[in-house]
Amino acid sequence: MNVADDWRERAARLADYLASEGLDPAWTAVFARVPRHEFVNGGHAVDTDGVAPDAADWNREELLREAYADQVVVTRYETAGGEPVATSSASQPLIVAIMLRLLNVRDDSRVLEIGTGPGYNACLLCTRLGEQRVTSVEIQSDVVADARDNLARVGFHPHLEVTDGTLGCPSRAPYDRVIATCGLSRIPEAWLDQLAPHARVVAPMNFGGALAVLDRRPDGSLSGRFPREAGFFMELRHPGDSWEPKPPGYLAVPPRVIKTDIDVDVLGDMEFRLWLELAAPDVQVHPSRVADGRLVEVRISTPDTRIDIEVDGAIRAVEYGKSLWRTVEGLAADWEAHGRPDRGRMGMTVTPERQWVWLDAEDSDVLWEL
């Protein structure tokens, strides 16, 4: 095998794996043709425990092994609070494949990507649709420069622009599809004006890993149900945002051991995580260990509170700062009372005036304003 082509067998195996997970044949062929290693060289592979091995100088074999594994590869770090913080990455191929399947492109679709990163997703889109139909925006100019070089190296020159992702890219509108690779709290209003009739938006939301799949309706609003898949992404950033962490407000308060009657299965359930983060937007759930698809070590936090929880046959929890546990217990009871709904029963609607998530139907009494 020619050394220059030694990646193709690995790319084909990755594509076959994605096909076994439900990727359609057209996208499967694209994944087999795209050299992912050209977009992650010098990165850091993130394994299932969230650890980034020190791999800035991989040899050829290491590069190919890590590039074509189904894993995130962090491609850029900044230092904040004395610790490395991931600021750009090539997403896990499986979640990329899921989102591209949900995007439901046609051969003539014009696509806007929010969050260029190293350019891997843009390359997939260019391979499927042609570079003239792909626009990608990114707030970090150095990231865009790297992505432009990466894409040029494999023969593509889509329109890349350094800008705040909330603004979209009006000069290239209208778009048939918009796909975001960063977490959002709301759909930016500017996007609504840049959508073609019958457009679709696929975007990861900052609550519970929900993936918004929203279709444009004749009145210009967007609506759609959440798929059962979940995806977690770096939060969308704005000009002037700092990577420096804000000092927590709970450090001066002595910790408290918590006793609770919450069902042990609830705290480890990803669907309860979505319910909790929707109902209490300041609350964030940080899984620190997952076993057999369930959370077994969890941190629940706000700027003023931290709760460290182990879920392994019994619940062991310690709370720091202001009391949050009663809120967690109340929302757990509420989730139970509604029949432990999963994300497939939820959806989201966006109008120029408001945005909300609903349970079962758009006009449901159970809803969360965003």
Coordinates of C-alpha atoms in Angstrom, one line a residue:
M1 CA 0.0 0.0 0.0
N2 CA 1.2 3.5 -0.9
V3 CA 2.0 5.4 2.3
A4 CA 0.0 8.4 1.0
D5 CA -3.1 6.1 0.8
D6 CA -2.6 4.2 4.0
W7 CA -5.5 6.1 5.6
R8 CA -8.1 4.8 3.2
E9 CA -8.7 1.4 4.8
R10 CA -9.1 3.1 8.2
A11 CA -11.6 5.6 6.8
A12 CA -13.5 2.8 5.1
R13 CA -13.7 0.9 8.5
L14 CA -14.9 4.1 10.2
A15 CA -17.6 4.5 7.5
D16 CA -18.7 0.9 7.8
Y17 CA -19.1 1.4 11.6
L18 CA -21.2 4.5 11.0
A19 CA -23.3 2.7 8.5
S20 CA -24.0 0.0 11.1
E21 CA -25.2 2.7 13.4
G22 CA -27.8 3.9 10.8
L23 CA -25.9 6.3 8.5
D24 CA -27.3 6.3 5.0
P25 CA -25.3 5.1 2.0
A26 CA -24.7 8.6 0.5
W27 CA -23.1 9.9 3.7
T28 CA -21.3 6.6 4.3
A29 CA -19.5 7.0 1.0
V30 CA -18.5 10.6 2.0
F31 CA -17.0 9.5 5.4
A32 CA -15.0 6.8 3.5
R33 CA -13.5 9.5 1.1
V34 CA -12.6 12.2 3.7
P35 CA -9.1 12.1 5.2
R36 CA -9.9 13.0 8.8
H37 CA -6.2 12.8 9.8
E38 CA -5.6 16.0 7.7
F39 CA -7.8 17.9 10.2
V40 CA -6.5 16.5 13.6
N41 CA -2.7 16.3 13.3
G42 CA -1.2 17.5 16.5
G43 CA -4.4 17.2 18.4
H44 CA -5.3 15.4 21.6
A45 CA -7.5 12.3 21.5
V46 CA -10.2 12.4 24.2
D47 CA -11.1 8.9 25.5
T48 CA -14.3 7.8 27.2
D49 CA -13.2 9.1 30.6
G50 CA -12.7 12.5 29.1
V51 CA -8.9 12.3 29.4
A52 CA -6.8 14.0 26.7
P53 CA -3.5 12.0 26.3
D54 CA -0.5 14.1 25.5
A55 CA -0.2 13.4 21.8
A56 CA 0.9 16.6 20.2
D57 CA 3.6 14.9 18.1
W58 CA 2.0 11.6 16.9
N59 CA 3.9 9.5 14.5
R60 CA 2.1 8.3 11.3
E61 CA 0.6 5.2 12.9
E62 CA -0.6 7.0 16.0
L63 CA -2.1 9.8 13.9
L64 CA -4.1 7.3 11.8
R65 CA -5.2 5.3 14.8
E66 CA -6.5 8.3 16.7
A67 CA -7.9 10.1 13.7
Y68 CA -10.1 7.2 12.5
A69 CA -11.3 6.1 15.9
D70 CA -14.8 7.2 17.0
Q71 CA -13.7 9.8 19.4
V72 CA -13.3 13.6 19.8
V73 CA -9.9 15.0 19.0
V74 CA -9.2 18.4 20.6
T75 CA -7.3 20.5 18.2
R76 CA -6.7 23.7 20.2
Y77 CA -6.3 24.6 23.9
E78 CA -6.1 27.8 25.8
T79 CA -4.8 28.2 29.4
A80 CA -7.4 29.5 31.8
G81 CA -7.1 29.5 35.6
G82 CA -3.7 27.7 35.2
E83 CA -5.5 24.8 33.5
P84 CA -5.8 23.8 29.8
V85 CA -9.2 24.5 28.3
A86 CA -10.3 22.9 25.1
T87 CA -11.3 25.6 22.6
S88 CA -11.7 23.8 19.3
S89 CA -12.1 20.1 18.3
A90 CA -13.0 17.6 15.7
S91 CA -16.3 16.2 17.0
Q92 CA -16.9 12.4 17.5
P93 CA -17.6 11.0 14.1
L94 CA -20.8 9.2 15.3
I95 CA -22.4 12.4 16.5
V96 CA -21.3 14.1 13.3
A97 CA -22.9 11.4 11.3
I98 CA -26.1 11.5 13.4
M99 CA -26.4 15.3 12.8
L100 CA -25.7 15.0 9.1
R101 CA -28.4 12.4 8.8
L102 CA -30.8 14.6 10.7
L103 CA -29.9 17.5 8.4
N104 CA -31.5 15.6 5.5
V105 CA -29.7 17.5 2.7
R106 CA -30.7 17.4 -0.9
D107 CA -28.0 17.4 -3.6
D108 CA -28.7 21.1 -4.3
S109 CA -28.9 22.2 -0.6
R110 CA -27.1 25.4 0.4
V111 CA -25.7 24.8 3.9
L112 CA -24.5 27.2 6.6
E113 CA -22.3 25.7 9.3
I114 CA -21.9 27.5 12.7
G115 CA -18.5 26.6 14.2
T116 CA -15.9 25.7 11.6
G117 CA -13.4 24.2 14.0
P118 CA -10.6 22.4 12.2
G119 CA -12.8 22.1 9.0
Y120 CA -13.6 18.4 9.1
N121 CA -17.4 18.9 9.0
A122 CA -17.0 21.4 6.3
C123 CA -15.0 18.9 4.3
L124 CA -17.7 16.3 4.6
L125 CA -20.3 18.8 3.4
C126 CA -18.1 19.9 0.5
T127 CA -17.5 16.3 -0.5
R128 CA -21.3 15.7 -0.6
L129 CA -22.6 19.0 -2.0
G130 CA -19.7 20.8 -3.6
E131 CA -17.7 23.7 -2.0
Q132 CA -19.8 26.4 -3.6
R133 CA -22.8 25.3 -1.6
V134 CA -21.0 25.4 1.8
T135 CA -20.6 28.4 4.1
S136 CA -18.9 28.0 7.5
V137 CA -18.4 30.7 10.2
E138 CA -16.2 30.7 13.3
I139 CA -15.4 33.3 15.9
Q140 CA -11.7 32.4 16.3
S141 CA -9.6 33.8 13.5
D142 CA -6.7 31.5 14.1
V143 CA -9.0 28.5 14.0
V144 CA -10.4 29.7 10.7
A145 CA -6.9 30.1 9.3
D146 CA -6.0 26.5 10.3
A147 CA -9.3 25.2 8.8
R148 CA -8.7 27.1 5.6
D149 CA -5.2 25.5 5.3
N150 CA -6.6 22.0 6.2
L151 CA -9.4 22.3 3.6
A152 CA -7.1 23.6 0.9
R153 CA -4.7 20.7 1.5
V154 CA -7.5 18.3 0.5
G155 CA -8.6 20.4 -2.4
F156 CA -11.6 22.4 -1.1
H157 CA -12.1 26.2 -0.8
P158 CA -15.6 26.8 0.7
H159 CA -16.6 30.2 2.0
L160 CA -15.2 30.6 5.5
E161 CA -15.8 33.7 7.6
V162 CA -14.6 35.0 10.9
T163 CA -17.7 36.3 12.7
D164 CA -20.0 35.8 15.7
G165 CA -22.0 32.7 14.9
T166 CA -25.2 34.3 16.3
L167 CA -25.1 36.6 13.2
G168 CA -25.0 33.8 10.7
C169 CA -23.7 34.9 7.3
P170 CA -26.3 37.1 5.6
S171 CA -24.2 37.9 2.6
R172 CA -24.5 34.2 1.5
A173 CA -28.2 33.7 2.4
P174 CA -30.7 32.1 2.0
Y175 CA -29.8 28.7 3.3
D176 CA -31.7 25.4 2.9
R177 CA -29.9 23.9 5.9
V178 CA -28.2 25.3 9.0
I179 CA -26.1 23.0 11.2
A180 CA -24.3 24.2 14.4
T181 CA -21.4 22.4 16.0
C182 CA -21.6 24.5 19.2
G183 CA -24.0 24.5 22.1
L184 CA -26.9 27.0 22.1
S185 CA -29.2 28.3 24.8
R186 CA -31.6 29.7 22.1
I187 CA -31.8 29.8 18.4
P188 CA -30.3 33.2 17.3
E189 CA -33.0 35.5 15.8
A190 CA -30.7 36.5 12.9
W191 CA -30.8 32.9 11.6
L192 CA -34.6 33.1 11.0
D193 CA -34.1 35.8 8.3
Q194 CA -31.5 33.8 6.5
L195 CA -33.5 30.6 5.9
A196 CA -35.0 29.5 2.6
P197 CA -38.6 28.2 2.5
H198 CA -38.7 24.6 3.8
A199 CA -35.3 25.1 5.5
R200 CA -34.1 22.9 8.4
V201 CA -31.9 23.8 11.4
V202 CA -30.0 21.2 13.4
A203 CA -28.4 22.5 16.5
P204 CA -27.2 21.1 19.8
M205 CA -28.8 22.8 22.8
N206 CA -27.2 23.5 26.2
F207 CA -29.8 21.6 28.1
G208 CA -29.4 17.9 28.5
G209 CA -27.7 17.3 25.2
A210 CA -30.9 17.9 23.3
L211 CA -30.5 18.1 19.5
A212 CA -32.9 20.6 18.0
V213 CA -34.2 19.5 14.6
L214 CA -36.4 22.4 13.5
D215 CA -38.2 22.8 10.2
R216 CA -39.2 26.2 8.8
R217 CA -43.0 26.7 8.5
P218 CA -44.8 29.0 6.0
D219 CA -45.2 31.7 8.7
G220 CA -41.4 31.7 9.2
S221 CA -41.5 30.0 12.6
L222 CA -39.4 26.8 13.3
S223 CA -40.6 23.7 15.1
G224 CA -39.7 20.0 15.5
R225 CA -39.3 17.2 18.0
F226 CA -36.1 16.2 19.6
P227 CA -34.5 13.0 18.3
R228 CA -33.7 10.3 20.9
E229 CA -29.9 10.8 20.3
A230 CA -28.0 13.3 22.5
G231 CA -25.0 15.5 21.7
F232 CA -22.8 17.7 23.9
F233 CA -20.7 20.5 22.4
M234 CA -18.6 23.4 23.4
E235 CA -20.9 26.4 24.1
L236 CA -21.2 29.1 21.3
R237 CA -18.9 32.0 22.2
H238 CA -19.3 35.7 21.6
P239 CA -16.7 38.5 21.0
G240 CA -15.0 39.4 24.2
D241 CA -15.9 36.2 26.0
S242 CA -13.1 35.0 28.3
W243 CA -11.9 31.5 28.9
E244 CA -11.0 32.4 32.5
P245 CA -13.4 30.6 34.9
K246 CA -15.4 32.6 37.4
P247 CA -14.5 31.8 41.0
P248 CA -17.3 29.7 42.5
G249 CA -19.4 31.1 45.3
Y250 CA -19.5 28.0 47.4
L251 CA -16.0 27.5 48.6
A252 CA -16.4 29.3 52.0
V253 CA -19.4 27.2 53.0
P254 CA -18.8 23.9 54.9
P255 CA -20.0 20.8 53.0
R256 CA -23.1 19.0 54.0
V257 CA -23.8 15.2 53.6
I258 CA -27.2 14.7 51.9
K259 CA -29.8 12.1 52.7
T260 CA -32.4 11.5 50.1
D261 CA -35.2 9.2 49.0
I262 CA -34.7 9.8 45.3
D263 CA -34.7 6.6 43.2
V264 CA -31.1 5.7 42.5
D265 CA -32.0 5.3 38.8
V266 CA -33.2 8.9 38.5
L267 CA -30.0 10.7 39.1
G268 CA -28.1 8.5 36.7
D269 CA -30.7 8.9 33.9
M270 CA -29.8 11.1 30.9
E271 CA -33.5 12.0 30.4
F272 CA -33.8 13.4 33.9
R273 CA -30.7 15.4 33.2
L274 CA -32.6 17.1 30.3
W275 CA -35.7 17.7 32.5
L276 CA -33.5 19.2 35.3
E277 CA -31.5 21.5 33.0
L278 CA -34.7 22.7 31.3
A279 CA -36.5 23.5 34.5
A280 CA -33.5 25.1 36.3
P281 CA -31.4 26.8 33.6
D282 CA -28.7 27.8 36.0
V283 CA -28.1 24.2 36.9
Q284 CA -25.5 22.1 35.0
V285 CA -25.1 18.4 35.3
H286 CA -21.5 17.2 34.8
P287 CA -21.1 13.5 34.4
S288 CA -17.7 12.4 35.5
R289 CA -18.1 8.7 35.0
V290 CA -20.4 6.6 32.8
A291 CA -20.8 2.8 33.0
D292 CA -23.1 0.7 30.8
G293 CA -24.8 3.8 29.4
R294 CA -25.6 5.3 32.9
L295 CA -24.1 8.0 34.9
V296 CA -22.5 6.7 38.1
E297 CA -20.6 9.8 39.2
V298 CA -22.3 13.1 38.7
R299 CA -21.6 16.7 39.7
I300 CA -24.6 19.1 39.8
S301 CA -23.7 22.8 40.1
T302 CA -24.7 26.4 39.8
P303 CA -22.4 29.4 40.4
D304 CA -23.2 29.2 44.1
T305 CA -23.6 25.4 44.7
R306 CA -21.9 22.1 44.0
I307 CA -23.2 18.7 44.7
D308 CA -20.9 15.7 44.2
I309 CA -22.9 12.5 43.8
E310 CA -22.0 8.8 43.5
V311 CA -24.7 6.6 42.1
D312 CA -23.8 2.9 42.5
G313 CA -26.5 0.9 44.1
A314 CA -27.1 3.7 46.5
I315 CA -26.9 7.5 46.4
R316 CA -24.0 9.2 48.2
A317 CA -24.0 13.0 47.9
V318 CA -22.2 16.0 49.4
E319 CA -23.4 19.5 48.9
Y320 CA -21.3 22.7 49.0
G321 CA -22.7 26.3 49.1
K322 CA -26.3 27.3 48.9
S323 CA -29.0 24.6 49.1
L324 CA -29.9 23.2 45.7
W325 CA -30.9 19.7 46.7
R326 CA -34.5 20.4 47.5
T327 CA -34.8 21.8 43.9
V328 CA -33.3 18.6 42.5
E329 CA -35.7 16.5 44.6
G330 CA -38.7 18.5 43.6
L331 CA -37.8 18.2 39.9
A332 CA -37.2 14.5 40.3
A333 CA -40.6 14.0 41.7
D334 CA -42.1 16.1 38.9
W335 CA -40.3 14.0 36.3
E336 CA -41.6 10.8 37.9
A337 CA -45.2 12.2 38.1
H338 CA -45.1 12.8 34.3
G339 CA -44.1 9.2 33.6
R340 CA -40.3 9.7 33.3
P341 CA -40.6 11.2 29.8
D342 CA -37.7 10.8 27.4
R343 CA -36.5 13.4 25.0
G344 CA -38.5 11.8 22.1
R345 CA -41.6 13.2 23.7
M346 CA -40.2 16.7 23.7
G347 CA -39.9 19.3 21.0
M348 CA -39.1 23.0 20.5
T349 CA -40.7 25.9 18.7
V350 CA -39.1 29.2 17.7
T351 CA -40.9 32.4 16.6
P352 CA -39.6 35.9 16.4
E353 CA -41.4 36.7 19.7
R354 CA -40.5 33.6 21.9
Q355 CA -38.9 30.2 22.0
W356 CA -40.0 27.3 24.1
V357 CA -39.6 23.5 24.7
W358 CA -42.8 21.5 25.1
L359 CA -43.8 18.0 26.2
D360 CA -45.9 15.9 23.7
A361 CA -47.4 18.9 21.8
E362 CA -46.6 22.5 20.9
D363 CA -49.7 23.7 22.9
S364 CA -49.0 21.5 25.9
D365 CA -49.4 22.9 29.4
V366 CA -46.0 21.4 30.2
L367 CA -43.5 23.8 28.6
W368 CA -40.3 25.6 29.3
E369 CA -39.7 29.2 28.1
L370 CA -36.2 29.8 26.8

